Amino acid sequence: MTTTEMLSEPGVQPGAPASQFDDARIDVRNLSAYYGKFRALDDVSMPIASNAVTALIGPSGCGKSTLLRTLNRMHEVVPGARVEGTIAVDGNDLYAPEVDPVDVRRRIGMVFQRPNPFPTMSIRENVLAGPRLNSKRFSAAAGAERAEDALRAANLWDEVKDRLGGPASGLSGGQQQRLCIARAIAVSPEVILMDEPCSALDPISTLAIEELISELKRNYTVVIVTHNMQQAARVSDTTAFFTVSGTGEPGRLVERGDTARVFSNPAEKRTEDYISGRFG
Ligand code: ADP
């Protein structure tokens, strides 16, 4: 099936009506992603709505993380990696020659699977690491305020306000992940990408992050890769399901749509098989 056919199926958000893409903060069109000669993703077109959580789901190797990394130009950091197609953010081509990838990564932040705070740096300095890298000079008072704002936005402030000068390594895994989210927020991004942010966390910490994700969408556009279907159902507004038909084959978008609809009434049998646990 071609992408055009796939996208015109009932229940699948097609690329055709301009209005859907007009509402999109991010507009992915005909995107293929390569590692050298290997095509990891084939011809993906999807809008990503602003102030909403979009979940990317599908079996291992279907290209979820690759797609996520194309959204802030981290994909091309791998030698030989490249993309075809376009990604526009608020109508601006992310891959235009004049666009600075470093600036893109500031505007579109990323939170990884394993919390990766700078372990010897204090909690406060971890939060301020991004703004300092961007060489913005600010006073101690402004730094303190910025750190507090980001820690509050990451639902971590109350737990750390008495030990801001203590090392990040003294925090639990779940707290470290919220610290990384605070660090991402501190540079005032427009979009936050999360690559399985709870996969290394216990259920209580996972719940805290999920609650946080639901709050973040008030101010940010969030895209999350998750292996956990319940998590996708709980936190996301839109779900995009990808699959891959075999080794050496590229990942493809099967369907995307309103999360409740995708989980309750998938348009594609492959989606139904996956969400009901028949494969993957
Ligand atoms: P998912 O996140 O859905 O598990 P990935 O995006 O990680 O899938 O991987 C998609 C495909 O790209 C897989 O076949 C994977 O082996 C391949 N791939 C991922 N990263 C690299 C890389 N750095 N170099 C070469 N191939 C890669």
Coordinates of C-alpha atoms and ligand atoms in Angstrom, one line a residue:
M1 CA 0.0 0.0 0.0
T2 CA 1.3 3.4 -0.8
T3 CA 1.4 6.2 1.8
T4 CA -1.3 8.1 -0.1
E5 CA -3.6 5.1 0.1
M6 CA -2.7 4.5 3.7
L7 CA -3.4 8.1 4.6
S8 CA -6.7 8.2 2.9
E9 CA -8.1 5.3 4.8
P10 CA -11.0 5.9 7.2
G11 CA -9.9 7.0 10.6
V12 CA -6.4 7.8 9.4
Q13 CA -5.5 11.5 9.4
P14 CA -4.7 12.1 5.8
G15 CA -2.1 14.5 4.6
A16 CA -4.5 16.0 2.1
P17 CA -6.7 18.5 3.9
A18 CA -4.7 21.6 4.4
S19 CA -6.4 22.4 7.6
Q20 CA -4.9 19.6 9.6
F21 CA -1.4 20.6 8.5
D22 CA -2.3 24.3 9.1
D23 CA -2.9 23.4 12.8
A24 CA 0.3 21.6 13.0
R25 CA 3.2 23.0 14.9
I26 CA 5.4 20.4 13.1
D27 CA 4.6 19.1 9.7
V28 CA 6.5 16.0 8.6
R29 CA 6.1 15.3 4.9
N30 CA 7.4 12.4 2.9
L31 CA 10.2 11.8 5.3
S32 CA 12.6 9.0 4.8
A33 CA 15.6 8.6 7.1
Y34 CA 18.8 6.8 6.2
Y35 CA 21.8 5.4 8.1
G36 CA 24.3 5.2 5.2
K37 CA 22.5 3.1 2.5
F38 CA 20.0 1.6 5.0
R39 CA 16.6 3.3 4.9
A40 CA 15.3 3.1 8.4
L41 CA 12.1 5.1 7.8
D42 CA 10.1 5.3 4.6
D43 CA 7.9 8.1 3.4
V44 CA 6.4 9.3 6.7
S45 CA 3.9 12.1 6.5
M46 CA 2.2 13.4 9.7
P47 CA 1.3 16.6 11.4
I48 CA 2.2 17.0 15.0
A49 CA -0.2 19.3 16.9
S50 CA 0.9 22.0 19.2
N51 CA 0.1 21.9 22.9
A52 CA -0.6 18.3 22.7
V53 CA 1.2 15.0 23.4
T54 CA 1.9 12.8 20.4
A55 CA 2.9 9.2 21.1
L56 CA 5.0 7.2 18.7
I57 CA 4.4 3.5 19.2
G58 CA 5.3 0.3 17.4
P59 CA 7.6 -2.7 17.6
S60 CA 11.3 -2.4 18.2
G61 CA 13.2 -1.3 15.1
C62 CA 10.3 0.4 13.4
G63 CA 12.0 3.8 13.5
K64 CA 10.4 5.6 16.4
S65 CA 13.6 6.9 17.9
T66 CA 14.9 7.7 14.4
L67 CA 11.9 9.8 13.7
L68 CA 12.2 11.5 17.0
R69 CA 15.8 12.4 16.3
T70 CA 15.0 13.8 12.9
L71 CA 12.7 16.3 14.6
N72 CA 15.6 18.1 16.3
R73 CA 18.3 17.2 13.8
M74 CA 20.0 14.8 16.1
H75 CA 19.7 12.1 13.5
E76 CA 22.4 13.6 11.3
V77 CA 24.9 13.5 14.2
V78 CA 25.4 9.8 13.2
P79 CA 28.0 9.6 10.5
G80 CA 26.4 8.9 7.1
A81 CA 22.9 9.5 8.4
R82 CA 20.6 11.7 6.4
V83 CA 17.0 12.5 5.6
E84 CA 14.8 13.0 2.5
G85 CA 11.6 14.8 2.6
T86 CA 10.7 17.8 4.7
I87 CA 10.0 18.8 8.3
A88 CA 8.5 22.2 8.9
V89 CA 8.2 23.8 12.3
D90 CA 5.6 26.6 12.3
G91 CA 6.0 26.6 8.5
N92 CA 9.8 27.0 8.6
D93 CA 11.9 24.2 7.0
L94 CA 14.0 22.6 9.7
Y95 CA 16.5 21.4 7.2
A96 CA 16.9 24.7 5.2
P97 CA 20.6 25.4 4.6
E98 CA 20.6 28.6 6.7
V99 CA 19.2 26.8 9.8
D100 CA 21.7 26.2 12.6
P101 CA 21.2 22.7 14.0
V102 CA 22.5 23.8 17.4
D103 CA 19.7 26.4 17.5
V104 CA 17.2 23.7 16.5
R105 CA 18.3 21.5 19.4
R106 CA 17.7 24.4 21.8
R107 CA 14.2 25.1 20.4
I108 CA 13.4 21.4 20.3
G109 CA 14.7 19.7 23.4
M110 CA 15.2 16.0 24.1
V111 CA 14.9 13.8 27.1
F112 CA 16.5 10.4 26.9
Q113 CA 15.7 6.9 28.2
R114 CA 18.3 7.0 31.0
P115 CA 18.3 10.1 33.1
N116 CA 21.7 11.7 32.2
P117 CA 22.3 14.6 34.6
F118 CA 25.8 15.8 35.0
P119 CA 26.5 13.7 38.2
T120 CA 29.0 15.9 39.9
M121 CA 27.3 19.2 39.2
S122 CA 24.8 20.5 41.6
I123 CA 21.1 20.3 41.1
R124 CA 20.9 24.0 40.4
E125 CA 23.9 24.0 38.0
N126 CA 22.4 21.0 36.1
V127 CA 19.2 23.1 35.4
L128 CA 21.3 26.1 34.4
A129 CA 23.7 24.1 32.2
G130 CA 21.7 24.7 29.0
P131 CA 21.2 28.4 29.5
R132 CA 24.9 28.8 30.3
L133 CA 25.9 26.8 27.2
N134 CA 23.8 29.2 25.2
S135 CA 26.1 31.8 26.6
K136 CA 23.3 33.9 28.0
R137 CA 24.8 35.9 30.9
F138 CA 22.5 36.3 33.9
S139 CA 22.9 37.4 37.4
A140 CA 22.9 35.0 40.4
A141 CA 19.4 36.2 41.2
A142 CA 18.2 35.6 37.7
G143 CA 19.8 32.2 37.6
A144 CA 18.1 31.3 40.9
E145 CA 14.8 32.3 39.5
R146 CA 15.3 30.5 36.3
A147 CA 16.3 27.3 38.1
E148 CA 13.3 27.6 40.4
D149 CA 10.9 28.1 37.5
A150 CA 12.2 25.1 35.6
L151 CA 12.3 22.9 38.7
R152 CA 8.7 23.9 39.5
A153 CA 7.6 23.2 35.9
A154 CA 9.2 19.8 36.2
N155 CA 7.4 19.1 39.5
L156 CA 10.7 18.7 41.3
W157 CA 11.0 22.0 43.3
D158 CA 9.5 20.9 46.5
E159 CA 11.7 17.8 46.7
V160 CA 15.0 19.6 46.0
K161 CA 14.6 23.2 47.2
D162 CA 16.6 22.6 50.3
R163 CA 19.5 21.0 48.5
L164 CA 19.9 22.9 45.3
G165 CA 23.7 23.0 45.9
G166 CA 23.9 19.2 46.4
P167 CA 25.0 16.8 43.6
A168 CA 22.5 15.6 41.1
S169 CA 23.8 12.1 41.7
G170 CA 22.1 12.2 45.1
L171 CA 18.7 12.1 43.5
S172 CA 16.6 9.0 42.8
G173 CA 16.3 7.8 39.2
G174 CA 12.8 9.4 38.9
Q175 CA 14.0 12.7 40.4
Q176 CA 17.0 12.6 38.0
Q177 CA 14.7 12.2 35.1
R178 CA 12.6 15.2 36.2
L179 CA 15.8 17.1 36.7
C180 CA 16.6 16.4 33.0
I181 CA 13.2 17.6 32.1
A182 CA 13.9 20.8 34.1
R183 CA 17.2 21.1 32.3
A184 CA 15.3 20.8 29.0
I185 CA 12.7 23.4 30.0
A186 CA 15.3 25.9 31.3
V187 CA 16.3 26.9 27.8
S188 CA 12.7 27.7 26.9
P189 CA 12.2 25.2 24.2
E190 CA 9.1 25.1 22.0
V191 CA 9.0 21.4 21.6
I192 CA 10.1 18.6 24.0
L193 CA 11.0 15.2 22.6
M194 CA 11.1 12.2 24.9
D195 CA 12.6 8.9 24.0
E196 CA 11.1 6.3 26.4
P197 CA 11.6 8.6 29.3
C198 CA 10.2 6.1 31.8
S199 CA 11.8 2.9 30.7
A200 CA 14.4 3.0 33.4
L201 CA 12.1 4.0 36.2
D202 CA 10.0 2.3 38.8
P203 CA 6.1 2.6 38.6
I204 CA 5.9 5.4 41.1
S205 CA 8.5 7.5 39.3
T206 CA 6.8 6.6 36.0
L207 CA 3.5 8.0 37.3
A208 CA 5.2 11.2 38.4
I209 CA 6.7 11.7 34.9
E210 CA 3.4 10.8 33.2
E211 CA 1.6 13.4 35.3
L212 CA 4.3 15.9 34.4
I213 CA 3.9 15.1 30.7
S214 CA 0.2 15.8 30.9
E215 CA 1.0 19.2 32.5
L216 CA 3.8 20.1 30.1
K217 CA 1.4 20.1 27.1
R218 CA -0.1 23.3 28.4
N219 CA 3.1 25.1 27.4
Y220 CA 4.9 22.8 25.1
T221 CA 4.4 20.5 22.2
V222 CA 5.4 17.0 23.4
V223 CA 6.4 14.0 21.3
I224 CA 7.1 10.8 23.2
V225 CA 8.4 7.4 22.1
T226 CA 7.1 4.7 24.3
H227 CA 7.1 0.9 24.3
N228 CA 4.4 1.0 26.9
M229 CA 0.9 1.0 25.3
Q230 CA -0.9 1.9 28.5
Q231 CA 1.4 4.8 28.9
A232 CA 0.6 6.0 25.3
A233 CA -3.1 5.6 26.1
R234 CA -2.7 7.5 29.4
V235 CA -0.6 10.5 28.3
S236 CA -1.1 11.2 24.7
D237 CA -3.7 13.0 22.6
T238 CA -2.6 11.6 19.3
T239 CA -1.0 8.2 18.6
A240 CA 1.1 7.3 15.6
F241 CA 1.7 3.6 15.1
F242 CA 4.6 2.4 13.1
T243 CA 5.7 -1.0 12.0
V244 CA 8.4 -2.8 10.1
S245 CA 7.9 -5.9 8.0
G246 CA 11.3 -7.5 8.4
T247 CA 15.0 -7.2 8.8
G248 CA 16.5 -4.7 6.4
E249 CA 13.0 -3.2 5.7
P250 CA 12.3 0.4 6.6
G251 CA 9.8 1.4 9.3
R252 CA 6.5 2.8 8.0
L253 CA 3.7 4.8 9.5
V254 CA 0.6 2.6 9.6
E255 CA -1.9 5.0 11.1
R256 CA -2.2 8.0 13.3
G257 CA -5.1 9.6 15.0
D258 CA -6.8 10.5 18.2
T259 CA -5.4 8.2 20.9
A260 CA -8.8 7.1 22.2
R261 CA -9.8 6.2 18.6
V262 CA -6.6 4.4 17.7
F263 CA -6.8 2.2 20.8
S264 CA -10.6 1.6 20.7
N265 CA -11.2 1.4 17.0
P266 CA -8.0 1.1 15.0
A267 CA -8.4 1.5 11.3
E268 CA -5.7 -1.1 10.5
K269 CA -5.5 -4.7 11.4
R270 CA -1.8 -4.3 12.1
T271 CA -2.5 -1.7 14.6
E272 CA -5.2 -3.9 16.3
D273 CA -2.8 -6.9 16.4
Y274 CA -0.1 -4.7 18.0
I275 CA -2.2 -3.0 20.6
S276 CA -3.9 -6.3 21.5
G277 CA -0.4 -7.8 22.1
R278 CA -0.4 -10.2 19.2
F279 CA 3.0 -9.1 18.0
G280 CA 5.8 -6.8 18.9
Ligands
ADP1 P1 12.8 2.0 17.3 O1 13.1 3.3 18.1 O2 11.5 1.9 16.7 O3 13.2 0.8 18.1 P2 15.1 2.9 15.8 O4 14.8 4.2 15.2 O5 16.0 2.8 17.0 O6 13.8 2.0 16.0 O7 15.8 2.0 14.6 C1 15.2 1.9 13.3 C2 16.2 1.1 12.5 O8 17.4 1.9 12.3 C3 16.6 -0.2 13.1 O9 16.8 -1.2 12.0 C4 18.0 0.1 13.7 O10 18.8 -1.0 13.7 C5 18.5 1.2 12.7 N1 19.4 2.1 13.4 C6 19.2 2.8 14.5 N2 20.2 3.6 14.9 C7 21.2 3.3 14.0 C8 22.5 3.8 13.8 N3 23.1 4.6 14.6 N4 23.2 3.2 12.8 C9 22.7 2.3 11.9 N5 21.4 1.9 12.0 C10 20.7 2.3 13.0

